[in-house]
Amino acid sequence: MLSLAMRQKQQQAQAIQTAERVPYSPETAFATLANAKQLCQLQLRGLRVDLEALKKLQGYHTKADYKRQLIPKYLDYIDRYLASNWQHPNEVLVYLVIWHFDTNQLAKGLALAEIAIQQQQPMPEHFRRRDMATFVCDEVLQKVERQIDGADALYIQTLAYIETGQWDVVREVKARFFKLAAIQAEEKNQLETALAYFEKAHGCWEKIQVKTKLEKLRKKLTNH
């Protein structure tokens, strides 16, 4: 005779098996993980068509305008995917992150990126940067350099992720973030903070070329 715990475990297993057999329909798209994956594949078919259309366009601004038009087409699906609490490889989510950064919709791009990083979503195969955190960090640095609206706020957030170890990125990326933090601190005459960040940058990656800055700052602080 089965114990109460065993019966409960058996019932749970049967419930899972039954749930996995829920026929797919628009109404049951998120009823099970299997159905959620099936809906994702359907969305990917449309995405592949749009990516091919993008390849035929010429010019950064033309492509950015088209991506801006495409985002709402997939955003409702992604909102439903996130609300469902199911988790699986989702290239649609990844492309929405990329397109938000490409169109300078930075706050929404970072919000989606944070989820994608948490879910360990892989980057598309053809991307040189193989992880989402590195992609975002590179994008943020580029946006700061180009003085895009909202880039400074994103830089502060991503710097915190790097400093606290929440985002594990390669040493070159860390060094570039610390170097920028040092430059900004020095501009505000926060010399001790600047020195600390220059030291961090040099410690991460000696090729970041901050050795001269380090020596000058150390002398300046010693003479104060």
PDB file of N, CA and C in Angstrom, residues 155-156 158-165 169-183 185 191-211 213-215 217-218:
ATOM      1  N   TYR A 155      25.229  53.161 -17.942  1.00  0.00           N
ATOM      2  CA  TYR A 155      26.619  52.886 -17.600  1.00  0.00           C
ATOM      3  C   TYR A 155      26.766  52.669 -16.097  1.00  0.00           C
ATOM      4  N   ILE A 156      26.116  53.508 -15.297  1.00  0.00           N
ATOM      5  CA  ILE A 156      26.193  53.379 -13.837  1.00  0.00           C
ATOM      6  C   ILE A 156      25.635  52.025 -13.387  1.00  0.00           C
ATOM      7  N   THR A 158      25.324  49.193 -15.224  1.00  0.00           N
ATOM      8  CA  THR A 158      26.145  48.065 -15.677  1.00  0.00           C
ATOM      9  C   THR A 158      27.477  48.019 -14.937  1.00  0.00           C
ATOM     10  N   LEU A 159      28.025  49.188 -14.599  1.00  0.00           N
ATOM     11  CA  LEU A 159      29.246  49.219 -13.798  1.00  0.00           C
ATOM     12  C   LEU A 159      29.019  48.535 -12.450  1.00  0.00           C
ATOM     13  N   ALA A 160      27.863  48.792 -11.856  1.00  0.00           N
ATOM     14  CA  ALA A 160      27.532  48.153 -10.567  1.00  0.00           C
ATOM     15  C   ALA A 160      27.442  46.637 -10.723  1.00  0.00           C
ATOM     16  N   TYR A 161      26.858  46.167 -11.829  1.00  0.00           N
ATOM     17  CA  TYR A 161      26.765  44.722 -12.069  1.00  0.00           C
ATOM     18  C   TYR A 161      28.155  44.104 -12.178  1.00  0.00           C
ATOM     19  N   ILE A 162      29.068  44.820 -12.821  1.00  0.00           N
ATOM     20  CA  ILE A 162      30.434  44.314 -12.985  1.00  0.00           C
ATOM     21  C   ILE A 162      31.174  44.326 -11.652  1.00  0.00           C
ATOM     22  N   GLU A 163      31.064  45.420 -10.932  1.00  0.00           N
ATOM     23  CA  GLU A 163      31.797  45.557  -9.655  1.00  0.00           C
ATOM     24  C   GLU A 163      31.333  44.543  -8.619  1.00  0.00           C
ATOM     25  N   THR A 164      30.046  44.244  -8.609  1.00  0.00           N
ATOM     26  CA  THR A 164      29.512  43.308  -7.615  1.00  0.00           C
ATOM     27  C   THR A 164      29.642  41.854  -8.060  1.00  0.00           C
ATOM     28  N   GLY A 165      30.108  41.645  -9.295  1.00  0.00           N
ATOM     29  CA  GLY A 165      30.271  40.292  -9.791  1.00  0.00           C
ATOM     30  C   GLY A 165      28.997  39.646 -10.297  1.00  0.00           C
ATOM     31  N   VAL A 169      32.061  39.206 -16.934  1.00  0.00           N
ATOM     32  CA  VAL A 169      32.518  39.525 -18.285  1.00  0.00           C
ATOM     33  C   VAL A 169      34.036  39.421 -18.350  1.00  0.00           C
ATOM     34  N   VAL A 170      34.561  39.390 -19.563  1.00  0.00           N
ATOM     35  CA  VAL A 170      36.009  39.218 -19.752  1.00  0.00           C
ATOM     36  C   VAL A 170      36.770  40.428 -19.214  1.00  0.00           C
ATOM     37  N   ARG A 171      38.036  40.229 -18.931  1.00  0.00           N
ATOM     38  CA  ARG A 171      38.843  41.260 -18.274  1.00  0.00           C
ATOM     39  C   ARG A 171      38.958  42.541 -19.105  1.00  0.00           C
ATOM     40  N   GLU A 172      38.969  42.404 -20.441  1.00  0.00           N
ATOM     41  CA  GLU A 172      39.072  43.589 -21.288  1.00  0.00           C
ATOM     42  C   GLU A 172      37.874  44.512 -21.091  1.00  0.00           C
ATOM     43  N   VAL A 173      36.693  43.924 -20.991  1.00  0.00           N
ATOM     44  CA  VAL A 173      35.479  44.708 -20.781  1.00  0.00           C
ATOM     45  C   VAL A 173      35.513  45.368 -19.405  1.00  0.00           C
ATOM     46  N   LYS A 174      35.880  44.612 -18.380  1.00  0.00           N
ATOM     47  CA  LYS A 174      35.993  45.179 -17.034  1.00  0.00           C
ATOM     48  C   LYS A 174      36.953  46.364 -17.023  1.00  0.00           C
ATOM     49  N   ALA A 175      38.096  46.193 -17.666  1.00  0.00           N
ATOM     50  CA  ALA A 175      39.109  47.244 -17.684  1.00  0.00           C
ATOM     51  C   ALA A 175      38.582  48.510 -18.354  1.00  0.00           C
ATOM     52  N   ARG A 176      37.852  48.353 -19.442  1.00  0.00           N
ATOM     53  CA  ARG A 176      37.305  49.517 -20.145  1.00  0.00           C
ATOM     54  C   ARG A 176      36.290  50.257 -19.280  1.00  0.00           C
ATOM     55  N   PHE A 177      35.479  49.507 -18.530  1.00  0.00           N
ATOM     56  CA  PHE A 177      34.508  50.136 -17.633  1.00  0.00           C
ATOM     57  C   PHE A 177      35.213  50.884 -16.507  1.00  0.00           C
ATOM     58  N   PHE A 178      36.222  50.265 -15.917  1.00  0.00           N
ATOM     59  CA  PHE A 178      36.937  50.901 -14.816  1.00  0.00           C
ATOM     60  C   PHE A 178      37.708  52.129 -15.296  1.00  0.00           C
ATOM     61  N   LYS A 179      38.257  52.061 -16.501  1.00  0.00           N
ATOM     62  CA  LYS A 179      38.980  53.211 -17.064  1.00  0.00           C
ATOM     63  C   LYS A 179      38.034  54.394 -17.239  1.00  0.00           C
ATOM     64  N   LEU A 180      36.854  54.140 -17.780  1.00  0.00           N
ATOM     65  CA  LEU A 180      35.881  55.216 -17.969  1.00  0.00           C
ATOM     66  C   LEU A 180      35.454  55.794 -16.623  1.00  0.00           C
ATOM     67  N   ALA A 181      35.242  54.934 -15.627  1.00  0.00           N
ATOM     68  CA  ALA A 181      34.872  55.396 -14.290  1.00  0.00           C
ATOM     69  C   ALA A 181      35.977  56.283 -13.718  1.00  0.00           C
ATOM     70  N   ALA A 182      37.227  55.916 -13.970  1.00  0.00           N
ATOM     71  CA  ALA A 182      38.360  56.709 -13.488  1.00  0.00           C
ATOM     72  C   ALA A 182      38.409  58.074 -14.162  1.00  0.00           C
ATOM     73  N   ILE A 183      38.208  58.088 -15.467  1.00  0.00           N
ATOM     74  CA  ILE A 183      38.232  59.351 -16.218  1.00  0.00           C
ATOM     75  C   ILE A 183      37.127  60.284 -15.726  1.00  0.00           C
ATOM     76  N   ALA A 185      35.671  60.271 -12.790  1.00  0.00           N
ATOM     77  CA  ALA A 185      35.984  60.714 -11.427  1.00  0.00           C
ATOM     78  C   ALA A 185      37.051  61.804 -11.445  1.00  0.00           C
ATOM     79  N   LEU A 191      39.958  62.636  -7.051  1.00  0.00           N
ATOM     80  CA  LEU A 191      41.228  62.032  -7.440  1.00  0.00           C
ATOM     81  C   LEU A 191      41.472  60.657  -6.812  1.00  0.00           C
ATOM     82  N   GLU A 192      41.103  60.475  -5.567  1.00  0.00           N
ATOM     83  CA  GLU A 192      41.305  59.176  -4.926  1.00  0.00           C
ATOM     84  C   GLU A 192      40.441  58.098  -5.569  1.00  0.00           C
ATOM     85  N   THR A 193      39.207  58.483  -5.903  1.00  0.00           N
ATOM     86  CA  THR A 193      38.314  57.544  -6.601  1.00  0.00           C
ATOM     87  C   THR A 193      38.871  57.217  -7.980  1.00  0.00           C
ATOM     88  N   ALA A 194      39.357  58.246  -8.663  1.00  0.00           N
ATOM     89  CA  ALA A 194      39.945  58.051  -9.990  1.00  0.00           C
ATOM     90  C   ALA A 194      41.131  57.098  -9.921  1.00  0.00           C
ATOM     91  N   LEU A 195      41.999  57.323  -8.932  1.00  0.00           N
ATOM     92  CA  LEU A 195      43.170  56.455  -8.769  1.00  0.00           C
ATOM     93  C   LEU A 195      42.749  55.009  -8.534  1.00  0.00           C
ATOM     94  N   ALA A 196      41.753  54.801  -7.689  1.00  0.00           N
ATOM     95  CA  ALA A 196      41.279  53.439  -7.379  1.00  0.00           C
ATOM     96  C   ALA A 196      40.769  52.743  -8.637  1.00  0.00           C
ATOM     97  N   TYR A 197      40.021  53.488  -9.479  1.00  0.00           N
ATOM     98  CA  TYR A 197      39.488  52.884 -10.706  1.00  0.00           C
ATOM     99  C   TYR A 197      40.589  52.641 -11.740  1.00  0.00           C
ATOM    100  N   PHE A 198      41.564  53.559 -11.826  1.00  0.00           N
ATOM    101  CA  PHE A 198      42.688  53.327 -12.740  1.00  0.00           C
ATOM    102  C   PHE A 198      43.462  52.083 -12.308  1.00  0.00           C
ATOM    103  N   GLU A 199      43.625  51.898 -11.009  1.00  0.00           N
ATOM    104  CA  GLU A 199      44.318  50.712 -10.504  1.00  0.00           C
ATOM    105  C   GLU A 199      43.540  49.436 -10.823  1.00  0.00           C
ATOM    106  N   LYS A 200      42.216  49.528 -10.680  1.00  0.00           N
ATOM    107  CA  LYS A 200      41.375  48.372 -11.031  1.00  0.00           C
ATOM    108  C   LYS A 200      41.507  48.045 -12.516  1.00  0.00           C
ATOM    109  N   ALA A 201      41.465  49.075 -13.343  1.00  0.00           N
ATOM    110  CA  ALA A 201      41.566  48.873 -14.794  1.00  0.00           C
ATOM    111  C   ALA A 201      42.894  48.220 -15.151  1.00  0.00           C
ATOM    112  N   HIS A 202      43.987  48.737 -14.580  1.00  0.00           N
ATOM    113  CA  HIS A 202      45.316  48.191 -14.861  1.00  0.00           C
ATOM    114  C   HIS A 202      45.439  46.763 -14.324  1.00  0.00           C
ATOM    115  N   GLY A 203      44.841  46.520 -13.169  1.00  0.00           N
ATOM    116  CA  GLY A 203      44.878  45.183 -12.584  1.00  0.00           C
ATOM    117  C   GLY A 203      44.134  44.151 -13.410  1.00  0.00           C
ATOM    118  N   CYS A 204      43.074  44.589 -14.068  1.00  0.00           N
ATOM    119  CA  CYS A 204      42.295  43.669 -14.913  1.00  0.00           C
ATOM    120  C   CYS A 204      43.018  43.341 -16.211  1.00  0.00           C
ATOM    121  N   TRP A 205      43.603  44.396 -16.800  1.00  0.00           N
ATOM    122  CA  TRP A 205      44.168  44.215 -18.150  1.00  0.00           C
ATOM    123  C   TRP A 205      45.224  45.279 -18.371  1.00  0.00           C
ATOM    124  N   GLU A 206      46.484  44.901 -18.359  1.00  0.00           N
ATOM    125  CA  GLU A 206      47.580  45.871 -18.452  1.00  0.00           C
ATOM    126  C   GLU A 206      47.579  46.628 -19.779  1.00  0.00           C
ATOM    127  N   LYS A 207      47.025  46.030 -20.825  1.00  0.00           N
ATOM    128  CA  LYS A 207      47.005  46.678 -22.136  1.00  0.00           C
ATOM    129  C   LYS A 207      45.988  47.822 -22.233  1.00  0.00           C
ATOM    130  N   ILE A 208      45.273  48.088 -21.159  1.00  0.00           N
ATOM    131  CA  ILE A 208      44.284  49.165 -21.162  1.00  0.00           C
ATOM    132  C   ILE A 208      44.967  50.544 -21.237  1.00  0.00           C
ATOM    133  N   GLN A 209      46.286  50.581 -21.012  1.00  0.00           N
ATOM    134  CA  GLN A 209      47.109  51.794 -21.176  1.00  0.00           C
ATOM    135  C   GLN A 209      46.693  52.920 -20.224  1.00  0.00           C
ATOM    136  N   VAL A 210      46.799  52.636 -18.945  1.00  0.00           N
ATOM    137  CA  VAL A 210      46.531  53.670 -17.938  1.00  0.00           C
ATOM    138  C   VAL A 210      47.726  53.869 -17.009  1.00  0.00           C
ATOM    139  N   LYS A 211      48.851  53.262 -17.339  1.00  0.00           N
ATOM    140  CA  LYS A 211      50.021  53.313 -16.457  1.00  0.00           C
ATOM    141  C   LYS A 211      50.503  54.745 -16.234  1.00  0.00           C
ATOM    142  N   LYS A 213      48.750  57.491 -16.504  1.00  0.00           N
ATOM    143  CA  LYS A 213      47.728  58.155 -15.691  1.00  0.00           C
ATOM    144  C   LYS A 213      47.909  57.803 -14.215  1.00  0.00           C
ATOM    145  N   LEU A 214      48.172  56.534 -13.966  1.00  0.00           N
ATOM    146  CA  LEU A 214      48.372  56.076 -12.596  1.00  0.00           C
ATOM    147  C   LEU A 214      49.536  56.809 -11.929  1.00  0.00           C
ATOM    148  N   GLU A 215      50.659  56.884 -12.633  1.00  0.00           N
ATOM    149  CA  GLU A 215      51.853  57.518 -12.070  1.00  0.00           C
ATOM    150  C   GLU A 215      51.610  58.996 -11.780  1.00  0.00           C
ATOM    151  N   LEU A 217      48.707  60.534 -11.241  1.00  0.00           N
ATOM    152  CA  LEU A 217      47.755  60.695 -10.137  1.00  0.00           C
ATOM    153  C   LEU A 217      48.395  60.403  -8.786  1.00  0.00           C
ATOM    154  N   ARG A 218      49.230  59.384  -8.744  1.00  0.00           N
ATOM    155  CA  ARG A 218      49.908  59.042  -7.494  1.00  0.00           C
ATOM    156  C   ARG A 218      50.803  60.193  -7.033  1.00  0.00           C
TER     157      ARG A 218
END
